[in-house]
Coordinates of C-alpha atoms and ligand atoms in Angstrom, one line a residue:
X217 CA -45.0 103.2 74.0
X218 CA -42.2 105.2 72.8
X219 CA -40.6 103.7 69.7
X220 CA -36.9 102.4 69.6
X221 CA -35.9 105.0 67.4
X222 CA -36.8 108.1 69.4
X223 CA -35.0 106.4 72.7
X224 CA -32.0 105.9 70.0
X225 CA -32.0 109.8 68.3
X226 CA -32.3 111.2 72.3
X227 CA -29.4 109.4 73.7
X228 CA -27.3 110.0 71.2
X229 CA -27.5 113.7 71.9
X230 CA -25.6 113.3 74.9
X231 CA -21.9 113.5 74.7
X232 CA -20.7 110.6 76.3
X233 CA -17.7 110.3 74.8
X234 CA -14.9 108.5 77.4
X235 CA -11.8 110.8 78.3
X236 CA -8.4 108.6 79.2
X237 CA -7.0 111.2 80.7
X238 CA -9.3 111.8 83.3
X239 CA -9.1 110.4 86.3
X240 CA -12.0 110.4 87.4
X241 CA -14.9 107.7 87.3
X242 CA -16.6 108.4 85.1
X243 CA -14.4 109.9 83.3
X244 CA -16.6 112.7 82.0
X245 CA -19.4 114.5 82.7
X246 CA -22.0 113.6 80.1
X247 CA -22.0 109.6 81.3
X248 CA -23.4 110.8 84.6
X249 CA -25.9 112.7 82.7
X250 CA -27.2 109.8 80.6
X251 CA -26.9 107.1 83.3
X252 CA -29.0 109.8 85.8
X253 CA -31.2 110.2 82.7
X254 CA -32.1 106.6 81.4
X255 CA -32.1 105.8 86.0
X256 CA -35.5 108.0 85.5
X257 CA -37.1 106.6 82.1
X258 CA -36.3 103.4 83.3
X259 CA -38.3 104.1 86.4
X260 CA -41.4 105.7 84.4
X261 CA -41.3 102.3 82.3
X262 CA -42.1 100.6 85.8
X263 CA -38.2 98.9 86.4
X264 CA -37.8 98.4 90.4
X265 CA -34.5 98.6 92.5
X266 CA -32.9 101.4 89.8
X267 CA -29.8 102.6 91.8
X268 CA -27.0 104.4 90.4
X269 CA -23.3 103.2 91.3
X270 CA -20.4 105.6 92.3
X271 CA -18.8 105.5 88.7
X272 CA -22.6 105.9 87.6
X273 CA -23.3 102.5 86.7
X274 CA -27.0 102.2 86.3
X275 CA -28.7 99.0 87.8
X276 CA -32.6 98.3 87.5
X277 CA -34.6 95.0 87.9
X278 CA -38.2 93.3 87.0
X279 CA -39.4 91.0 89.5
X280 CA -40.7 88.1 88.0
X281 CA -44.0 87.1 87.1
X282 CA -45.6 85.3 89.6
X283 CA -45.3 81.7 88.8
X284 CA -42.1 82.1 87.0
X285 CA -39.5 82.8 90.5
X286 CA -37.2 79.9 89.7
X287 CA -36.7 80.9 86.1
X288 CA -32.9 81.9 86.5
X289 CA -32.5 85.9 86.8
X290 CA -30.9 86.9 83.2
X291 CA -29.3 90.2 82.5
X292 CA -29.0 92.5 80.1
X293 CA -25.8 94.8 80.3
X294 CA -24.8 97.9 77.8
X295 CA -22.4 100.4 78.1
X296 CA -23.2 104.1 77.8
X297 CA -20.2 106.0 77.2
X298 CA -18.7 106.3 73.4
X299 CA -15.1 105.8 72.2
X300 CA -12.0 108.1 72.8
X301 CA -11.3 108.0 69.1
X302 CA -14.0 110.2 67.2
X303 CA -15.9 113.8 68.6
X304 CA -19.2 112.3 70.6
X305 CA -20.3 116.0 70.6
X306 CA -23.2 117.7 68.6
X307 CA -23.6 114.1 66.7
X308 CA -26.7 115.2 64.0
X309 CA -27.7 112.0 62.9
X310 CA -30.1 111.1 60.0
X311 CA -32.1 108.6 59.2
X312 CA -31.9 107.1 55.6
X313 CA -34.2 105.0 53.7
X314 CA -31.4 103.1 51.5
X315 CA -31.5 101.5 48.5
X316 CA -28.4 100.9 47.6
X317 CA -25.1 102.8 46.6
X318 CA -23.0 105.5 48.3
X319 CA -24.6 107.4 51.0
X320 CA -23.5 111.2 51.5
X321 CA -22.5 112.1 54.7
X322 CA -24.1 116.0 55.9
X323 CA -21.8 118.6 53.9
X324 CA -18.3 117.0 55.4
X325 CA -17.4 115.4 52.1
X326 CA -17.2 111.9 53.1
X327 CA -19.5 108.9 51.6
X328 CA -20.5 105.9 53.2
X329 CA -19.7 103.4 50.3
X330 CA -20.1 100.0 50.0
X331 CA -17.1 99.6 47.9
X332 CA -15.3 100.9 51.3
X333 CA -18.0 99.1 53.7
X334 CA -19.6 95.9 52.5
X335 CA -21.9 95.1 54.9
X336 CA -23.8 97.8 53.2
X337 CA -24.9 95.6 50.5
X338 CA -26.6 93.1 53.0
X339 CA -28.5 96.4 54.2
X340 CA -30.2 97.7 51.0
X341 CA -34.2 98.7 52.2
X342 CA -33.1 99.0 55.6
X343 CA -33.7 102.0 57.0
X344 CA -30.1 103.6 58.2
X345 CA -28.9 105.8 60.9
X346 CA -26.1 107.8 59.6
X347 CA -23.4 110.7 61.0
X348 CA -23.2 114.0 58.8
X349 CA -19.3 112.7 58.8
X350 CA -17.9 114.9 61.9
X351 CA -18.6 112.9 65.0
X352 CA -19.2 108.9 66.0
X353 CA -23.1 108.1 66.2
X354 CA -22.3 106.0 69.6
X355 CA -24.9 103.3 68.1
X356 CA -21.6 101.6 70.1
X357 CA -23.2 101.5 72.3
X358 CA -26.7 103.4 72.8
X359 CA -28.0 101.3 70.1
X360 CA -27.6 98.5 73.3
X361 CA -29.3 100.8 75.5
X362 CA -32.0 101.6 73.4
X363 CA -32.9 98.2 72.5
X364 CA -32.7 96.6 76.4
X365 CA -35.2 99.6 77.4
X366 CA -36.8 98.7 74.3
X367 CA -37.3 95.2 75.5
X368 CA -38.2 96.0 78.9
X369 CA -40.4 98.3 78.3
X370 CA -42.4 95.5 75.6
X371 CA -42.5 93.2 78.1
X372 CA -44.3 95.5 81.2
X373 CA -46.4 97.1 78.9
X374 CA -47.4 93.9 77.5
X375 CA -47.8 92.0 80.4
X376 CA -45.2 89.4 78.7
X377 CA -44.4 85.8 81.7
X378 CA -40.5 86.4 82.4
X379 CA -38.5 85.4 84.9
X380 CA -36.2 87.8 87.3
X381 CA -35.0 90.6 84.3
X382 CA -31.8 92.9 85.5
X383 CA -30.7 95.3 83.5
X384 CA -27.0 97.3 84.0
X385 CA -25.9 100.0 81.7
X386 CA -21.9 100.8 82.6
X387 CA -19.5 103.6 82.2
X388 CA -16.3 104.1 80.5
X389 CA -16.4 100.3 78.8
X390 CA -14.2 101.8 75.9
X391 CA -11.5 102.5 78.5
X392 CA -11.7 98.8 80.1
X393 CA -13.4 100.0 83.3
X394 CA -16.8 98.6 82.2
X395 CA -16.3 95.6 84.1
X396 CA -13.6 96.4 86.7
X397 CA -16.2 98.1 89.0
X398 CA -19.1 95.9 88.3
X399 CA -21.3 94.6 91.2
X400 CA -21.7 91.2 90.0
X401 CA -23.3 89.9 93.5
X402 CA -25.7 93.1 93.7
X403 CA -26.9 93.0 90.4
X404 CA -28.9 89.7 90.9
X405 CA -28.4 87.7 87.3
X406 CA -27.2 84.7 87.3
X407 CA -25.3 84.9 83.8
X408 CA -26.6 87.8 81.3
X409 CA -25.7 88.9 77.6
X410 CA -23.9 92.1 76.5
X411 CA -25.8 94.0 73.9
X412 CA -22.3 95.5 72.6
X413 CA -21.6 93.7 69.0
X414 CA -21.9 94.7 65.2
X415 CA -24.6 92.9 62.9
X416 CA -27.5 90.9 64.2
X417 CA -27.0 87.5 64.2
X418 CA -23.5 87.5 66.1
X419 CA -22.8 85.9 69.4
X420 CA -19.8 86.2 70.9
X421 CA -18.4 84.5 73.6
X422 CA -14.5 83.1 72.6
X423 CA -11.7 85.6 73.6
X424 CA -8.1 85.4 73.4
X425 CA -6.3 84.3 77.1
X426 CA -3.7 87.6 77.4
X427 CA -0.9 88.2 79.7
X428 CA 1.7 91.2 79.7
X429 CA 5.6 90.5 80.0
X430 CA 8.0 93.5 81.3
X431 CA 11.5 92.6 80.5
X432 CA 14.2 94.4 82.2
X433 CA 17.8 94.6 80.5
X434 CA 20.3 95.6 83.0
X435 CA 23.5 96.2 80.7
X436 CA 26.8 97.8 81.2
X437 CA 27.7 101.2 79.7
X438 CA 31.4 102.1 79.5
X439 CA 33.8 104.3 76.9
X440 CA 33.5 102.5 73.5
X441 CA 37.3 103.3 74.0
X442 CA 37.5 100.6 76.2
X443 CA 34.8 98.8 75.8
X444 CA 36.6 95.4 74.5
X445 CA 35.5 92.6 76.8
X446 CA 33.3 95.2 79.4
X447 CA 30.2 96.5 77.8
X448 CA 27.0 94.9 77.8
X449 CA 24.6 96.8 75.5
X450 CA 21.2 96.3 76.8
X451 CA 20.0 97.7 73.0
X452 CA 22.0 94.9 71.3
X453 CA 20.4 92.5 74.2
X454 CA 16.9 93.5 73.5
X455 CA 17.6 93.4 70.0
X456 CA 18.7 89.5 70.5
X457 CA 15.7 88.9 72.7
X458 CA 13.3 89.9 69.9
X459 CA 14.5 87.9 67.6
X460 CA 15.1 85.0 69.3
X461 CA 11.3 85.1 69.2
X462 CA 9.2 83.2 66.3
X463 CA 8.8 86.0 63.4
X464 CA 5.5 84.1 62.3
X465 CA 3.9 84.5 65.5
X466 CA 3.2 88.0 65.7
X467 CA 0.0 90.4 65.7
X468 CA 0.7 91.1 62.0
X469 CA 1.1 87.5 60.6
X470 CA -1.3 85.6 62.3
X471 CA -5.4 85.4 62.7
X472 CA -8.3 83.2 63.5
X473 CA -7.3 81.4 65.8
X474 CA -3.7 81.9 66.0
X475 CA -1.8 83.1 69.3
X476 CA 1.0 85.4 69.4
X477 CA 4.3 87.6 70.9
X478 CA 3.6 91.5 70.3
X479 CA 6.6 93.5 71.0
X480 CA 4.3 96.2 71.9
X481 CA 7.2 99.1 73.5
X482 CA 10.7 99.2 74.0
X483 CA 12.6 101.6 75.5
X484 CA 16.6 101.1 75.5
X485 CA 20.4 102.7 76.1
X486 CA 23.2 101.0 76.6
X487 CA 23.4 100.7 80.6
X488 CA 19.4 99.9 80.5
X489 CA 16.8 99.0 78.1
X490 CA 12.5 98.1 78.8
X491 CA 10.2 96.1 76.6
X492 CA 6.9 94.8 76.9
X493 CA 5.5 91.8 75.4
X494 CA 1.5 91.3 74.9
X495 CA 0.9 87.0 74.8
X496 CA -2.5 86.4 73.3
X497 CA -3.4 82.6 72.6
X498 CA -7.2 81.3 72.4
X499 CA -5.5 78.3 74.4
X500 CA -4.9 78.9 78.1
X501 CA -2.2 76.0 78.0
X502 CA -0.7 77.6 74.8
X503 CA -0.9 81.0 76.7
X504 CA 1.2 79.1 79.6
X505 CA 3.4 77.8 77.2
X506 CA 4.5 81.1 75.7
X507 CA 4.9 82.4 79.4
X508 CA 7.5 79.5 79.7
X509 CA 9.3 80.5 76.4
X510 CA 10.0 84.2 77.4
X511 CA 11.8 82.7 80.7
X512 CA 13.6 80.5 78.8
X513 CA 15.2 82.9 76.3
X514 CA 15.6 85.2 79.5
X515 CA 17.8 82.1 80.9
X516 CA 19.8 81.5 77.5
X517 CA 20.7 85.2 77.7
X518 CA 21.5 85.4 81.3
X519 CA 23.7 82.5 80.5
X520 CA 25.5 84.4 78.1
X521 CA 26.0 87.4 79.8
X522 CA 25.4 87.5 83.3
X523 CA 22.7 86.1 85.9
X524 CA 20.9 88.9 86.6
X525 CA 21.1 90.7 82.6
X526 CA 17.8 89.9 81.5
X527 CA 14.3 90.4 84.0
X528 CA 11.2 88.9 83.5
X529 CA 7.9 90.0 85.4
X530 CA 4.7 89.1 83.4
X531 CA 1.0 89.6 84.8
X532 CA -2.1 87.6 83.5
X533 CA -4.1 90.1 82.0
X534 CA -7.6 88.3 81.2
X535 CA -8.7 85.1 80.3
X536 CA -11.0 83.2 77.5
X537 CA -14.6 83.5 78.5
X538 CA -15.3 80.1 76.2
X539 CA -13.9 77.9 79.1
X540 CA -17.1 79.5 81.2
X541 CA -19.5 79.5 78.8
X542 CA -19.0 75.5 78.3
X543 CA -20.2 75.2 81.7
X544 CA -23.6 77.3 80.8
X545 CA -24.4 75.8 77.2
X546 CA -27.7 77.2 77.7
X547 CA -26.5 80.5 76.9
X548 CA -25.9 80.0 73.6
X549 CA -28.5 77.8 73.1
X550 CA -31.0 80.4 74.0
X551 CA -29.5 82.8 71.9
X552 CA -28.9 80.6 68.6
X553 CA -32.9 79.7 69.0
X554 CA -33.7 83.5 69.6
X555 CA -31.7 83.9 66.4
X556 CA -33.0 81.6 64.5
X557 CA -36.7 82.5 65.4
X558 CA -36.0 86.0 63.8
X559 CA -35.1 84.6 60.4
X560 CA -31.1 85.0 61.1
X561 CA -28.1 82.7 61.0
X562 CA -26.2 83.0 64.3
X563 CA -22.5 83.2 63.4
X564 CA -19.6 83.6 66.0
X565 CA -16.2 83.9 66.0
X566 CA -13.1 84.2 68.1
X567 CA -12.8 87.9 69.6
X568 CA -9.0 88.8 68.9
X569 CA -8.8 91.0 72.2
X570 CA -10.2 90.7 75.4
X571 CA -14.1 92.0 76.3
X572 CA -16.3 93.2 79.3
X573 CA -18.2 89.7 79.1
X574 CA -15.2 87.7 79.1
X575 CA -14.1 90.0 83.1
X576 CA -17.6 89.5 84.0
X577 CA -17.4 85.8 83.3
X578 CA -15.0 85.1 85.6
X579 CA -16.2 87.5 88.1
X580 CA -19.1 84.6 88.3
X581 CA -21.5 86.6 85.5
X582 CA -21.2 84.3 82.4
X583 CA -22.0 87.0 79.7
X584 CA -21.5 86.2 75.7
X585 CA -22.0 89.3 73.7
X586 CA -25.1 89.2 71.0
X587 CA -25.2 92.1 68.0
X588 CA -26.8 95.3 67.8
X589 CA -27.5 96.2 64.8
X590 CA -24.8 99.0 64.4
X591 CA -21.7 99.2 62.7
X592 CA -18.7 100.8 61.9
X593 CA -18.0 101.6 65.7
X594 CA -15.5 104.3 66.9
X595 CA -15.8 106.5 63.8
X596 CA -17.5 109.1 61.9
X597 CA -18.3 106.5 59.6
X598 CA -20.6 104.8 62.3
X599 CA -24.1 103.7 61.4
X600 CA -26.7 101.6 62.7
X601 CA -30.2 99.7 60.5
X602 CA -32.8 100.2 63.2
X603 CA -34.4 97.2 61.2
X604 CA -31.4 95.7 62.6
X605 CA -31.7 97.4 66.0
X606 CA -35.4 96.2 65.8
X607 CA -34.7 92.7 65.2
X608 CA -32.6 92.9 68.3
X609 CA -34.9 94.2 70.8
X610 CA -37.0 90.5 69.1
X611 CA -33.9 88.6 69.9
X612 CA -33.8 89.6 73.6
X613 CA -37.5 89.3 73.8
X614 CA -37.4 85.8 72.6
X615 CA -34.6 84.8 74.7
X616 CA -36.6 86.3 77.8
X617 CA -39.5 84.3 76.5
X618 CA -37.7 81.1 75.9
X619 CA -36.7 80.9 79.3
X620 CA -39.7 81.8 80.9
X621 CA -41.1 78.8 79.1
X622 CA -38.7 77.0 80.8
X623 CA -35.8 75.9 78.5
X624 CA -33.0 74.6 80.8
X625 CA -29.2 73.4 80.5
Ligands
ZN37 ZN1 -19.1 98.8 72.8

């Protein structure tokens, strides 16, 4: 069988690295490469029904072992392209045996240190996988890949009991897409993990609730001349709105667990003026209740200068995926036991931003996200342990197993 590592160093070679300003799906070349690529060695590994999407999402399924049919399907979803913010290109990756201390990268100058990084100090006598400091790695996410292949390809060549296995790699995930064209009724599971997080031992699966306000300042611009009594200054309006808002409630005063208002543009002359407010609150009432509070300082300020001054038109964005996962408990009791049975803690905690599982979740896929291993993500500072990324593929093998031996809700 082909080890982790070598599926890990080969799709890494492929620059898969997602273009915004594309618009096509997916959004460059090189995904359609990989996805076409991994759609063959997960054929030769003996996957059935591997089909390829428009936007080159890659779909594959095991049947289950006869016996095992009303085990629930589980699937296993990773995401192939890289991130927008570092080169994906030429990545020349080494592998390094660590024991400690700063870690050179190639000739570009830079040092992975653990002053800098501290999860490096967990890592000493893991073996690393590092960048020579110019480009990402993309263990975010072909360490994922790797390590479902990994697990799939264990469990046929082993002749491992499992019930209905369906695997989905997706494109352009960095850009948000990952989820948006995602055939939840075709793919067959009926909830699944992403293999998409940082250190083994994580499982995530709380998200904040987000919506997006667009306020609209209509104002009046005439002569400063003669502007006694006339002029509304939509500027000075916006200006009011924002701070009519709580200062203590914003992106940069708040964490854990705490919601907030993020002024996040704002655009403004005196005869018209635009802003748009991010809400974020772990609380979908909370979230409703901050919805409630932009109207009402809209109505304080249309009382004081006009019906019609201030415009409010705000758009859920996405929702917590916690409020579906309570309804599937199994989910994470599967993977706190796979965890465990590794030697790990599992630790969660509350995703400040929204995620692919938490879409897929309420597209009917309940989907928490468990770690990979890698670290660093979106950076040339990126690295993965592949005793990490090994541990994983024994995480998803026990999860597979648990089920197959019949652990239920
Ligand atoms: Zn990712």
């Amino acid at each position: 069988m082909t080890k982790l590592i070598d599926r890990f160093l080969r799709y890494i070679k492929v620059d898969t690295q997602a273009n915004p300003n594309s618009g096509a799906h997916p959004t460059s070349p090189g995904q359609r490469m990989l996805s076409h690529y991994l759609a063959d060695e997960l054929r030769q590994i003996g996957m059935e029904n591997v089909r390829t999407s428009d936007q080159a999402y890659l779909y594959a399924e095991l049947s289950a072992t006869p016996g095992l049919e009303n085990v629930p399907a589980l699937g296993l979803i990773a995401h192939v392209d890289t991130s927008p913010d570092a080169s994906g290109s030429n990545v020349r990756a080494s592998v390094v045996e660590y024991e400690g201390g700063e870690i050179p990268l190639g000739d570009s100058g830079r040092i992975l240190s653990p002053d800098e990084f501290p999860s490096l100090r967990r890592l000493v006598g893991h073996r690393l996988i590092v960048t020579d400091g110019t480009t990402l790695l993309g263990a975010d996410n072909k360490a994922g890949v790797a390590e479902i292949i990994q697990a799939m390809d264990t469990i046929i060549s082993k002749g491992i009991p499992h019930g209905k296995l369906c695997v989905a790699f997706t494109t352009d995930e960095e850009l948000g897409y990952g989820a948006d064209f995602f055939d939840v009724e075709n793919f067959g599971a009926k909830y699944a993990y992403t293999i998409d997080g940082g250190a083994v031992g994580e499982i995530q699966y709380a998200n904040f609730n987000a919506a997006q306000a667009r306020i609209k300042i209509v104002g009046k611009s005439i002569h400063t001349g003669s502007a006694k009594g006339i002029m509304k200054n939509a500027s000075c309006i916006a200006c009011e709105f924002e701070s009519m808002l709580p200062p203590d409630e914003t992106p940069q005063t708040t964490e854990d667990r705490e919601g907030f208002y993020h002024l996040s543009s704002m655009k403004s002359g005196v005869g018209e003026g635009q802003m748009v407010y991010l809400l974020r609150d772990f609380d979908r009432a909370m979230l409703e209740e901050r919805k409630q509070f932009i109207y009402s300082i809209a109505d304080t300020l249309n009382q004081k200068y006009g019906d019609g001054t201030v415009l409010v038109d705000i758009e859920d964005q996405y929702f917590n995926m916690e409020e579906i996962i309570a309804q599937h408990p199994i989910l994470i009791k599967l993977a706190e036991k796979a965890i465990y049975d590794v030697g790990y803690i599992p630790i969660s905690w509350p995703v400040r931003g929204g995620t692919d599982g938490a879409t897929l979740s309420y597209k009917g896929l309940p989907c928490p996200n468990l770690g990979t291993g890698g670290y660093n993500p979106h950076g040339v500072y990126e690295f993965a342990s592949l005793n990490e990324m090994e541990i994983a593929v024994d995480i998803i093998l026990n999860i597979i197993d648990s089920l197959a031996k019949g652990i239920t809700e």
